[in-house]
Coordinates of C-alpha atoms in Angstrom, one line a residue:
Chain C
M1088 CA -107.8 66.6 24.9
T1089 CA -103.9 68.8 25.2
D1090 CA -102.6 66.3 28.1
Q1091 CA -99.8 64.5 27.7
R1092 CA -99.7 61.8 30.2
T1093 CA -100.2 58.2 29.3
P1094 CA -103.9 57.4 29.3
L1095 CA -105.0 54.3 31.5
V1096 CA -106.8 53.0 28.9
E1097 CA -107.2 53.4 25.4
M1098 CA -110.0 51.7 23.0
K1099 CA -108.9 52.2 19.7
N1100 CA -111.4 51.5 16.5
V1101 CA -112.9 48.6 18.3
S1102 CA -115.7 46.9 16.4
I1103 CA -118.2 43.5 18.0
S1104 CA -121.2 42.7 15.6
F1105 CA -123.3 39.7 17.0
G1106 CA -125.3 38.2 14.1
G1107 CA -124.6 40.8 11.3
I1108 CA -125.5 43.7 13.7
H1109 CA -122.9 46.0 14.5
A1110 CA -123.0 46.6 18.0
V1111 CA -119.9 48.4 18.1
D1112 CA -118.4 49.9 15.1
N1113 CA -114.8 51.3 15.2
A1114 CA -115.6 53.4 18.6
S1115 CA -112.3 54.6 20.4
V1116 CA -112.4 56.0 23.9
D1117 CA -110.0 56.6 26.4
L1118 CA -109.8 57.1 30.6
Y1119 CA -107.1 58.8 32.4
P1120 CA -105.4 58.2 35.4
G1121 CA -108.0 59.9 38.6
E1122 CA -110.6 60.6 36.0
V1123 CA -114.3 60.1 35.9
V1124 CA -116.0 59.8 31.8
A1125 CA -119.3 59.0 31.6
L1126 CA -120.0 56.8 28.6
L1127 CA -123.9 58.1 28.0
G1128 CA -126.4 56.7 25.1
H1129 CA -129.6 55.2 24.4
N1130 CA -130.5 51.7 25.8
G1131 CA -129.2 50.3 23.1
A1132 CA -126.1 52.4 22.1
G1133 CA -124.1 50.2 22.2
K1134 CA -121.9 51.3 25.4
S1135 CA -123.0 48.3 27.7
T1136 CA -121.3 46.1 24.9
L1137 CA -118.0 48.0 24.2
I1138 CA -117.5 48.6 28.1
K1139 CA -118.2 44.7 28.2
I1140 CA -115.5 44.0 25.7
L1141 CA -112.8 46.3 28.4
S1142 CA -113.9 43.6 31.1
G1143 CA -113.5 40.6 29.2
A1144 CA -117.0 39.5 29.3
Y1145 CA -116.8 39.8 25.4
K1146 CA -114.4 39.3 22.6
R1147 CA -113.9 42.5 20.3
D1148 CA -114.0 41.7 15.9
A1149 CA -111.7 44.2 15.5
G1150 CA -109.6 47.1 17.4
E1151 CA -107.7 46.9 19.9
I1152 CA -106.5 47.8 23.9
L1153 CA -104.0 49.9 25.4
I1154 CA -103.7 50.4 29.0
N1155 CA -101.0 52.6 30.2
G1156 CA -99.9 52.7 26.6
E1157 CA -99.1 48.4 26.5
P1158 CA -101.5 46.9 24.2
A1159 CA -103.5 45.0 26.2
D1160 CA -104.3 40.8 25.7
I1161 CA -107.9 40.9 27.1
N1162 CA -109.9 37.6 26.1
N1163 CA -112.2 36.9 29.4
P1164 CA -112.5 38.0 32.9
R1165 CA -110.2 36.9 34.5
D1166 CA -107.2 38.8 32.4
A1167 CA -109.6 42.0 32.6
K1168 CA -108.9 41.7 36.4
K1169 CA -105.1 41.0 36.0
Y1170 CA -105.1 44.9 34.4
G1171 CA -106.5 46.0 37.2
I1172 CA -110.2 46.0 35.9
E1173 CA -112.9 45.8 37.7
T1174 CA -116.9 45.8 37.0
I1175 CA -119.8 46.5 38.4
Y1176 CA -122.6 44.8 36.2
Q1177 CA -126.0 46.2 35.5
T1178 CA -127.4 42.8 36.4
L1179 CA -124.8 42.6 39.3
A1180 CA -123.7 39.5 38.6
V1181 CA -123.8 37.9 42.1
A1182 CA -124.7 34.6 43.3
D1183 CA -127.9 34.8 45.4
N1184 CA -127.2 31.4 47.4
V1185 CA -124.0 32.3 48.9
D1186 CA -123.9 35.2 51.5
A1187 CA -122.1 38.8 51.1
A1188 CA -118.7 37.7 52.2
A1189 CA -118.8 34.8 49.8
N1190 CA -120.0 36.9 46.6
L1191 CA -117.4 39.4 47.6
Y1192 CA -114.8 37.1 46.9
L1193 CA -115.9 34.8 44.8
G1194 CA -113.7 33.6 42.5
R1195 CA -110.9 34.9 44.4
E1196 CA -111.2 33.5 48.0
L1197 CA -109.3 33.5 50.8
R1198 CA -107.5 30.4 52.3
T1199 CA -106.1 29.2 55.5
P1200 CA -102.6 27.8 55.5
W1201 CA -104.4 24.0 54.6
G1202 CA -105.8 25.2 51.7
T1203 CA -109.7 25.4 53.1
L1204 CA -111.5 28.6 52.6
D1205 CA -110.7 31.1 55.0
D1206 CA -114.5 32.6 56.0
V1207 CA -113.3 34.4 59.4
A1208 CA -111.1 36.2 56.8
M1209 CA -113.4 37.0 54.5
E1210 CA -116.4 38.2 56.5
A1211 CA -114.2 40.5 58.5
K1212 CA -112.9 41.7 55.0
A1213 CA -116.6 41.8 53.9
R1214 CA -117.5 44.1 57.2
E1215 CA -114.7 46.3 56.5
V1216 CA -115.3 47.0 53.1
M1217 CA -119.3 47.2 53.5
G1218 CA -118.9 49.1 56.1
R1219 CA -117.4 51.9 53.9
L1220 CA -120.3 52.1 51.4
N1221 CA -123.0 51.3 53.3
P1222 CA -122.3 51.5 57.2
N1223 CA -126.1 50.0 58.2
F1224 CA -125.6 46.7 56.3
Q1225 CA -125.3 44.0 59.1
R1226 CA -126.9 40.9 56.9
F1227 CA -123.6 39.3 56.1
K1228 CA -125.0 35.6 57.0
E1229 CA -127.7 35.8 55.0
P1230 CA -127.8 34.3 51.0
V1231 CA -128.0 37.7 48.7
K1232 CA -131.3 36.7 47.9
A1233 CA -132.2 37.6 50.8
L1234 CA -131.7 41.5 50.2
S1235 CA -133.1 44.6 48.9
G1236 CA -132.2 45.8 45.2
G1237 CA -129.8 48.3 46.8
Q1238 CA -128.1 46.1 49.2
R1239 CA -127.3 43.7 46.6
Q1240 CA -125.8 46.4 44.5
S1241 CA -123.6 47.6 47.7
V1242 CA -122.6 44.4 47.9
A1243 CA -121.4 44.3 43.7
I1244 CA -120.0 47.6 44.9
A1245 CA -118.1 46.3 47.3
R1246 CA -116.8 43.2 45.5
A1247 CA -114.9 45.9 42.6
I1248 CA -113.4 48.0 44.4
L1249 CA -111.8 45.3 47.3
F1250 CA -109.1 44.1 45.1
D1251 CA -107.1 47.6 44.3
A1252 CA -108.9 48.1 41.2
R1253 CA -106.9 50.3 38.9
I1254 CA -110.2 51.2 36.0
L1255 CA -113.2 50.7 37.5
I1256 CA -116.5 49.9 35.2
M1257 CA -119.8 51.1 36.3
D1258 CA -122.8 50.0 34.2
E1259 CA -125.7 51.9 35.7
P1260 CA -124.4 51.5 39.4
T1261 CA -127.2 53.7 41.0
A1262 CA -130.3 52.1 38.9
A1263 CA -131.7 49.9 42.2
L1264 CA -130.5 53.0 44.8
G1265 CA -132.5 55.3 46.5
P1266 CA -131.3 59.0 46.7
Q1267 CA -129.0 58.6 49.6
E1268 CA -127.5 54.9 48.8
T1269 CA -127.1 57.2 45.6
A1270 CA -125.0 60.2 47.0
Q1271 CA -123.4 57.5 48.8
V1272 CA -122.0 56.0 45.6
G1273 CA -121.3 59.8 44.5
E1274 CA -119.0 60.1 47.4
L1275 CA -117.5 56.6 47.0
I1276 CA -116.2 57.8 43.2
K1277 CA -115.0 61.2 44.5
Q1278 CA -112.4 59.3 47.0
L1279 CA -111.5 56.5 45.0
K1280 CA -111.1 59.6 41.8
K1281 CA -108.4 60.5 44.5
E1282 CA -106.8 57.4 45.1
G1283 CA -105.8 58.0 41.1
I1284 CA -108.5 55.7 39.7
G1285 CA -110.1 55.4 36.0
I1286 CA -113.5 55.1 36.5
F1287 CA -116.0 54.7 33.1
L1288 CA -119.8 55.9 34.4
I1289 CA -122.3 54.2 32.4
S1290 CA -125.6 55.5 32.4
H1291 CA -128.7 56.1 30.2
D1292 CA -129.6 59.3 32.0
I1293 CA -127.3 62.0 32.1
H1294 CA -128.8 63.7 35.4
D1295 CA -127.4 60.8 37.5
V1296 CA -123.8 61.5 36.0
F1297 CA -122.9 64.6 34.7
D1298 CA -122.1 66.5 37.9
L1299 CA -119.9 63.4 38.6
A1300 CA -118.3 63.2 35.2
D1301 CA -115.0 65.0 34.5
R1302 CA -116.0 63.7 30.6
V1303 CA -118.5 62.6 28.6
S1304 CA -118.1 60.0 26.0
V1305 CA -121.3 59.7 23.5
M1306 CA -122.7 57.0 21.9
K1307 CA -125.3 56.1 18.9
N1308 CA -126.3 53.2 17.1
G1309 CA -123.1 51.4 18.0
Q1310 CA -121.0 54.8 17.1
V1311 CA -119.2 57.1 19.2
V1312 CA -120.8 60.8 18.6
G1313 CA -118.1 62.5 20.3
H1314 CA -116.1 63.8 23.2
A1315 CA -116.3 66.6 25.4
R1316 CA -115.6 67.9 29.1
T1317 CA -118.4 68.4 30.9
Q1318 CA -116.7 71.5 32.0
D1319 CA -117.4 72.9 28.4
V1320 CA -120.3 71.9 27.4
T1321 CA -124.3 72.3 29.1
K1322 CA -126.7 69.3 29.7
D1323 CA -128.8 70.2 27.0
E1324 CA -125.6 69.8 24.5
V1325 CA -124.6 66.8 25.6
L1326 CA -128.6 65.6 25.2
G1327 CA -128.2 66.6 21.8
M1328 CA -125.3 64.6 21.3
I1329 CA -127.8 61.6 22.6
I1330 CA -130.6 61.8 21.0
L1331 CA -129.7 63.6 17.5
G1332 CA -125.9 62.4 17.8
K1333 CA -125.1 66.6 17.0
C1334 CA -122.1 67.6 18.4
P1335 CA -121.3 71.5 19.6
P1336 CA -118.8 73.2 19.1
K1337 CA -116.9 72.6 21.9
A1338 CA -116.9 68.5 21.8
I1339 CA -114.9 66.6 19.7
P1340 CA -116.8 64.7 16.8
G1341 CA -117.0 61.0 15.9
P1342 CA -117.4 58.4 13.4
G1343 CA -121.3 58.9 14.5
A1344 CA -121.5 62.3 14.8
M1345 CA -124.4 64.1 12.8
Q1346 CA -122.7 65.2 9.5
V1347 CA -123.8 69.2 9.0
A1348 CA -124.1 69.8 5.6
Chain D
M590 CA -134.9 51.4 50.7
S591 CA -136.0 54.3 53.4
T592 CA -133.8 54.6 56.8
A593 CA -135.9 52.8 59.0
T594 CA -135.7 49.5 57.4
I595 CA -132.1 49.9 57.1
A596 CA -132.0 50.5 60.8
S597 CA -134.4 47.5 61.7
Q598 CA -132.5 44.5 60.3
Q599 CA -131.2 42.0 62.2
D600 CA -127.7 40.7 62.4
T601 CA -128.8 37.3 62.8
P602 CA -131.9 35.7 61.2
S603 CA -134.6 34.6 62.7
L604 CA -135.0 31.1 63.5
K605 CA -137.4 30.3 60.9
A606 CA -135.2 31.9 58.0
R607 CA -132.3 29.4 59.0
L608 CA -134.3 26.5 59.1
L609 CA -135.4 27.4 55.7
G610 CA -131.7 28.1 54.9
T611 CA -130.7 25.2 55.7
P612 CA -132.4 22.7 53.3
S613 CA -131.4 19.3 55.2
V614 CA -133.6 20.3 58.7
G615 CA -137.1 18.9 56.6
P616 CA -135.5 15.8 55.4
L617 CA -134.3 14.6 59.0
L618 CA -137.6 15.3 60.1
V619 CA -139.1 13.0 57.8
L620 CA -136.3 10.2 58.2
V621 CA -137.5 10.4 61.8
A622 CA -140.7 10.5 61.1
F623 CA -140.3 7.0 59.1
C624 CA -138.4 5.8 61.7
I625 CA -140.7 6.8 64.9
I626 CA -143.8 5.0 62.8
F627 CA -141.9 2.1 61.5
A628 CA -140.4 1.3 65.4
L629 CA -143.9 1.8 66.6
T630 CA -145.7 -0.7 64.4
N631 CA -143.3 -3.1 63.9
P632 CA -140.9 -3.8 67.3
R633 CA -138.2 -5.8 65.0
F634 CA -137.8 -2.6 62.6
L635 CA -134.9 -1.0 65.0
A636 CA -133.0 -4.1 65.7
T637 CA -129.7 -3.5 65.1
Q638 CA -129.7 -6.5 62.6
N639 CA -132.5 -4.4 60.9
I640 CA -130.5 -1.1 61.0
S641 CA -127.5 -3.1 59.5
I642 CA -129.4 -4.4 56.4
I643 CA -130.9 -0.6 55.6
L644 CA -127.9 1.0 55.6
Q645 CA -126.1 -1.8 52.9
Q646 CA -129.5 -1.8 50.9
T647 CA -128.4 2.0 51.1
V648 CA -124.9 1.8 50.2
I649 CA -125.0 1.4 45.6
I650 CA -127.9 3.8 45.5
G651 CA -126.1 6.3 48.5
T652 CA -122.9 6.2 47.1
L653 CA -124.2 6.9 43.0
A654 CA -126.4 9.8 44.9
I655 CA -123.1 11.6 46.0
G656 CA -122.2 12.0 42.5
Q657 CA -125.3 12.9 41.5
T658 CA -125.7 15.5 44.0
L659 CA -122.5 17.1 42.3
V660 CA -123.9 17.1 39.0
I661 CA -127.0 18.4 40.3
L662 CA -125.7 21.2 42.0
T663 CA -124.6 22.5 38.5
A664 CA -127.8 22.4 37.7
G665 CA -127.5 19.6 35.6
I666 CA -128.3 16.1 36.0
D667 CA -127.1 12.4 35.4
L668 CA -128.8 10.0 33.8
A669 CA -126.1 7.5 33.1
V670 CA -125.0 6.7 36.4
G671 CA -126.5 3.5 36.5
A672 CA -125.0 2.7 33.3
I673 CA -121.6 4.1 34.3
C674 CA -121.9 1.8 37.2
V675 CA -122.8 -1.8 35.5
L676 CA -119.8 -0.3 32.9
G677 CA -118.0 -0.9 36.4
T678 CA -118.7 -4.3 37.3
I679 CA -118.6 -5.5 33.8
V680 CA -115.0 -4.7 33.2
A681 CA -114.1 -5.5 36.6
G682 CA -115.8 -9.0 36.5
K683 CA -114.7 -10.0 32.8
L684 CA -111.0 -9.0 33.7
V685 CA -110.7 -10.5 36.5
N686 CA -112.4 -13.5 35.1
L687 CA -110.0 -13.7 32.0
G688 CA -107.4 -14.2 34.8
Y689 CA -106.2 -10.2 35.2
D690 CA -105.1 -9.3 38.5
P691 CA -108.2 -8.5 40.6
V692 CA -106.5 -5.1 42.1
F693 CA -105.5 -3.9 38.4
S694 CA -109.0 -4.9 37.1
M695 CA -111.0 -3.2 39.5
G696 CA -108.4 0.2 39.2
F697 CA -108.9 -0.5 35.3
A698 CA -112.9 -0.5 35.8
I699 CA -113.1 2.5 37.9
L700 CA -110.6 4.5 35.4
L701 CA -112.7 3.9 33.0
C702 CA -115.9 4.9 34.9
T703 CA -113.7 8.3 35.2
G704 CA -113.3 8.2 31.7
A705 CA -117.2 7.9 30.9
G706 CA -118.2 11.1 33.2
L707 CA -115.2 12.8 31.3
A708 CA -116.9 12.4 27.9
A709 CA -120.2 13.3 29.5
G710 CA -118.2 16.4 30.8
S711 CA -116.8 17.4 27.7
L712 CA -119.8 17.3 25.9
I713 CA -121.6 19.6 27.9
A714 CA -119.0 21.6 28.8
G715 CA -117.0 21.7 25.9
L716 CA -119.7 21.4 23.4
R717 CA -123.0 23.2 25.7
L718 CA -124.7 20.3 24.9
P719 CA -127.4 20.0 27.5
P720 CA -126.9 17.7 30.3
F721 CA -130.7 15.8 30.4
I722 CA -129.4 14.6 26.4
V723 CA -125.8 13.6 26.9
T724 CA -126.3 11.7 29.8
L725 CA -129.5 10.1 27.7
G726 CA -127.6 9.4 24.8
I727 CA -124.4 7.8 27.1
L728 CA -127.2 5.6 28.9
G729 CA -128.3 4.2 25.9
I730 CA -125.2 4.0 24.0
L731 CA -123.4 1.7 27.5
T732 CA -126.6 -0.4 28.0
A733 CA -126.2 -1.3 24.2
A734 CA -122.4 -2.3 24.6
L735 CA -122.0 -3.8 28.0
R736 CA -124.8 -6.4 26.8
L737 CA -122.6 -6.9 23.6
I738 CA -119.6 -7.1 25.7
S739 CA -120.8 -9.4 28.4
E740 CA -123.2 -11.6 25.5
G741 CA -126.2 -10.6 27.0
G742 CA -126.2 -12.5 30.0
A743 CA -125.2 -11.9 33.4
F744 CA -122.2 -13.7 34.5
P745 CA -120.5 -14.5 38.0
V746 CA -117.7 -12.8 39.6
R747 CA -115.5 -14.6 42.5
D748 CA -112.7 -12.7 43.8
P749 CA -112.1 -12.3 47.1
F750 CA -110.4 -8.6 46.3
L751 CA -113.5 -7.7 44.0
A752 CA -116.2 -9.1 47.0
W753 CA -114.5 -7.7 50.1
T754 CA -116.4 -4.5 50.3
G755 CA -119.5 -6.9 51.3
N756 CA -117.3 -8.2 54.3
T757 CA -117.9 -7.2 57.1
M758 CA -116.8 -6.0 61.3
K759 CA -118.8 -5.8 64.0
V760 CA -118.6 -2.3 65.5
G761 CA -120.3 -2.5 68.8
G762 CA -123.4 -5.2 68.0
F763 CA -123.4 -3.1 64.9
V764 CA -122.7 -5.5 61.9
L765 CA -121.0 -2.6 59.7
T766 CA -119.8 -4.0 55.9
Y767 CA -116.4 -2.0 54.7
G768 CA -118.7 -0.5 51.8
I769 CA -120.7 1.0 54.3
L770 CA -117.3 2.7 55.5
I771 CA -116.2 3.1 52.2
M772 CA -119.6 4.9 51.5
L773 CA -119.4 7.6 55.0
A774 CA -115.7 8.1 53.8
L775 CA -116.7 9.1 50.5
Y776 CA -119.5 11.3 51.8
G777 CA -116.8 12.8 54.2
F778 CA -114.6 13.9 51.2
V779 CA -116.6 15.0 49.0
W780 CA -118.6 17.2 51.9
Y781 CA -115.2 18.8 52.7
L782 CA -114.7 19.7 48.4
L783 CA -118.1 21.0 48.5
N784 CA -118.1 23.1 52.2
Q785 CA -114.2 23.8 52.7
T786 CA -112.3 24.6 49.3
K787 CA -113.2 27.1 46.5
W788 CA -113.6 23.9 44.1
G789 CA -116.7 23.2 46.3
R790 CA -117.5 27.2 46.0
H791 CA -117.7 27.5 42.4
V792 CA -119.6 24.1 42.1
Y793 CA -122.4 26.3 43.9
A794 CA -121.9 29.9 41.9
I795 CA -122.4 27.7 38.5
G796 CA -124.9 26.3 39.8
N797 CA -126.6 29.1 41.2
N798 CA -125.5 31.7 38.3
P799 CA -123.4 30.1 35.3
E800 CA -122.8 34.1 34.1
A801 CA -122.1 35.7 37.0
A802 CA -119.5 32.6 37.7
R803 CA -118.3 33.6 34.4
L804 CA -118.2 37.3 34.7
V805 CA -116.4 36.9 38.1
G806 CA -113.4 34.9 36.4
I807 CA -114.6 31.5 37.2
P808 CA -113.1 29.2 35.2
V809 CA -117.2 27.3 33.9
R810 CA -116.7 24.7 31.8
R811 CA -113.2 23.5 33.1
H812 CA -114.4 23.6 36.5
L813 CA -118.0 21.6 34.7
L814 CA -115.4 19.0 33.1
S815 CA -114.1 18.3 37.3
V816 CA -117.6 17.7 38.2
Y817 CA -118.4 15.3 36.1
L818 CA -114.9 13.4 36.2
L819 CA -115.5 13.2 39.6
A820 CA -118.9 11.9 39.2
G821 CA -117.4 9.4 37.1
F822 CA -114.8 8.1 39.4
I823 CA -117.4 8.1 41.9
Y824 CA -119.8 5.9 40.2
G825 CA -116.6 3.3 39.4
I826 CA -115.8 3.1 43.1
A827 CA -120.1 2.4 43.5
A828 CA -119.1 -0.4 41.3
W829 CA -116.5 -1.9 43.6
L830 CA -119.3 -1.7 46.1
A831 CA -121.8 -3.1 43.8
L832 CA -119.6 -6.4 43.6
G833 CA -119.6 -6.5 47.1
R834 CA -122.8 -7.1 47.6
I835 CA -123.6 -9.2 44.9
P836 CA -120.9 -11.4 43.0
N837 CA -122.5 -11.0 39.8
A838 CA -122.0 -8.9 37.1
D839 CA -125.0 -8.3 35.3
P840 CA -125.5 -5.5 32.1
N841 CA -129.3 -5.4 32.6
A842 CA -129.2 -4.7 36.8
M843 CA -129.2 -0.8 37.9
Q844 CA -132.1 0.3 35.9
T845 CA -133.7 1.9 38.6
A846 CA -130.8 3.7 39.9
N847 CA -131.1 6.8 37.9
L848 CA -134.5 7.2 39.3
D849 CA -133.4 6.1 42.8
S850 CA -129.9 8.6 43.2
I851 CA -132.4 11.7 41.3
T852 CA -134.3 10.4 44.1
A853 CA -132.4 10.1 46.9
V854 CA -131.0 13.9 45.9
V855 CA -134.1 15.6 45.7
I856 CA -135.8 14.3 48.9
G857 CA -132.6 15.4 50.6
G858 CA -133.3 18.7 49.5
T859 CA -131.2 19.6 46.7
S860 CA -132.6 21.8 44.5
L861 CA -132.8 20.4 40.4
F862 CA -132.4 24.6 39.5
G863 CA -129.0 24.0 40.7
G864 CA -127.0 26.0 43.7
R865 CA -128.5 25.1 46.5
G866 CA -128.7 21.9 48.5
G867 CA -125.9 19.6 50.0
L868 CA -125.0 16.4 50.6
I869 CA -125.6 15.9 54.5
G870 CA -129.4 16.2 52.6
T871 CA -128.5 13.5 50.0
L872 CA -127.3 11.1 52.9
I873 CA -130.3 11.7 54.8
G874 CA -132.9 11.3 51.3
A875 CA -131.0 8.0 50.5
L876 CA -131.3 6.5 54.4
I877 CA -135.2 7.9 54.1
V878 CA -135.6 5.7 50.8
G879 CA -133.6 2.6 52.7
V880 CA -136.1 2.9 55.5
L881 CA -139.4 3.7 53.5
R882 CA -138.4 0.2 51.6
N883 CA -136.9 -1.6 54.4
G884 CA -139.8 -0.4 56.8
L885 CA -142.9 -1.3 54.2
T886 CA -141.7 -4.7 53.6
L887 CA -141.6 -5.8 56.7
A888 CA -145.3 -4.5 57.4
G889 CA -146.0 -6.9 54.4
I890 CA -146.6 -4.3 52.3
D891 CA -146.5 -5.1 48.4
P892 CA -143.6 -3.5 46.8
L893 CA -145.3 -1.5 44.4
W894 CA -146.5 0.5 47.2
Q895 CA -143.1 1.6 48.1
D896 CA -142.0 3.1 44.6
L897 CA -145.8 4.3 44.6
V898 CA -144.5 6.1 48.3
T899 CA -141.1 7.0 46.8
G900 CA -142.9 8.7 44.0
I901 CA -144.9 11.3 46.2
L902 CA -142.3 11.7 47.9
V903 CA -139.8 13.4 45.2
I904 CA -143.0 14.9 44.1
I905 CA -143.7 16.8 47.3
A906 CA -139.6 17.5 47.6
V907 CA -139.9 19.3 44.5
A908 CA -142.9 21.3 45.4
L909 CA -141.3 22.6 48.8
D910 CA -138.5 23.7 46.3
Q911 CA -140.2 25.4 44.2
M912 CA -142.2 27.4 46.7
S913 CA -139.1 28.1 48.7
R914 CA -137.8 29.4 45.2
R915 CA -141.1 31.7 44.4
R916 CA -140.8 32.9 48.1
N917 CA -138.3 34.8 47.2

């Protein structure tokens, strides 16, 4: 990329292994403000693991993370949130027994001047944010486990955008959504992009994300196959990267690219 | 999901959903049913004097069950409740009998109980050992240690301050002990913590889904530690209430306290799987056990039947909890 701006996020030579298996091996990715980068790869390619290092869920064994060009010290999810990194996990990470508003504010509850929970304010704000995402959603008083998969996913997405994120990580964000809700998430991504938020979209299905992404980074067996601007490559070429590790001419190859003899 | 189903969602949940979502309604109905049955079969049951007795008999288990509720809400279990409480009675009694100031003695004993809770919490949160095993181990250690300290036997503790919680006052015909008031105050305080504060909400979140709690940035291990610490403090208060009821420190006492406190919590509708239930249910659960024992005694039924009926109630309560989990 010829862009002279400082990347919002730069993950450099990041590695992590679990019991001798290199889940992520010397991987580097970056993300600019207002950009959507799709992180693609098969199940088990290491994309979720790489991104969980950025969100603080895992601690890296090696490598560094730069936020706005400055080294960032991310050791747990709280640290990541301090840098404005919000994550929508594939598992959603919601507490089933409490309602939507309580889930949106879990860990960052609003409080009254007396120090008690301000459920009224939290519900009002929840209605506002959920209204943006899923205008039909009305079940604010019920525990989240009573909600449909799509509604639960809306709750997880709302929680991520509630706190003025600068960096948004979405791990398979539309996995549980129907076509209409998926379209809504697509609209939301475009809107957040305009606000200058950088977004990592993780997916194992290229069709979900190709049209939304500015760039793709492809992983295979824990390594980065390569990076490419979506305008420079076709879906078939990206599929070749995902399946074979074969880098097309206009992509920048990474350590995991198939060596052409 | 189709638009039709979205549009048909109601803002307010149905009555049935609300009843299912309020776990203390079922136990309350059970409590009322028992009271009606006992009142019909024995007119003495509803005498104010008898009601006072029921409350007094409920004080120790009722107080221990507060700590047990906190632990079970985090999906843990505490098998050392009785042993920690006995630790409190023995240490306070021993110190007073050695001539130490009674307030200091009781305060020190409560502090030790809090420390025992802290030790359990450190092993559970710090080393990630299962609560069942940790508290079972503490039960064994304390039981042996307390018999060694007290040289095997029980000893009388005669001190007006330690016995103060057993003193009575009359409120509109009811004879209440200060112990009952302390228990109710503790219920009020911990209810407030659980329902009105961030701390309480995080207790539920951790019991419900510890990984989600961690990912949203809740310091899960530190929070678990605070839960066991508070539980230990409550067991220490229960030790004071126990000395008010029986001015005797007995290393062999409270052997059924573990099961009884778990019974109160479970009958009260708190899920053994964590994250669901609450203190109002536990108070009702403790009263159910108290009413049952008292009513059956008044009816002249062999005490063995009390344990049998309590056992059946626990199993029914757990079965209902399991069924409502599967429903979702």
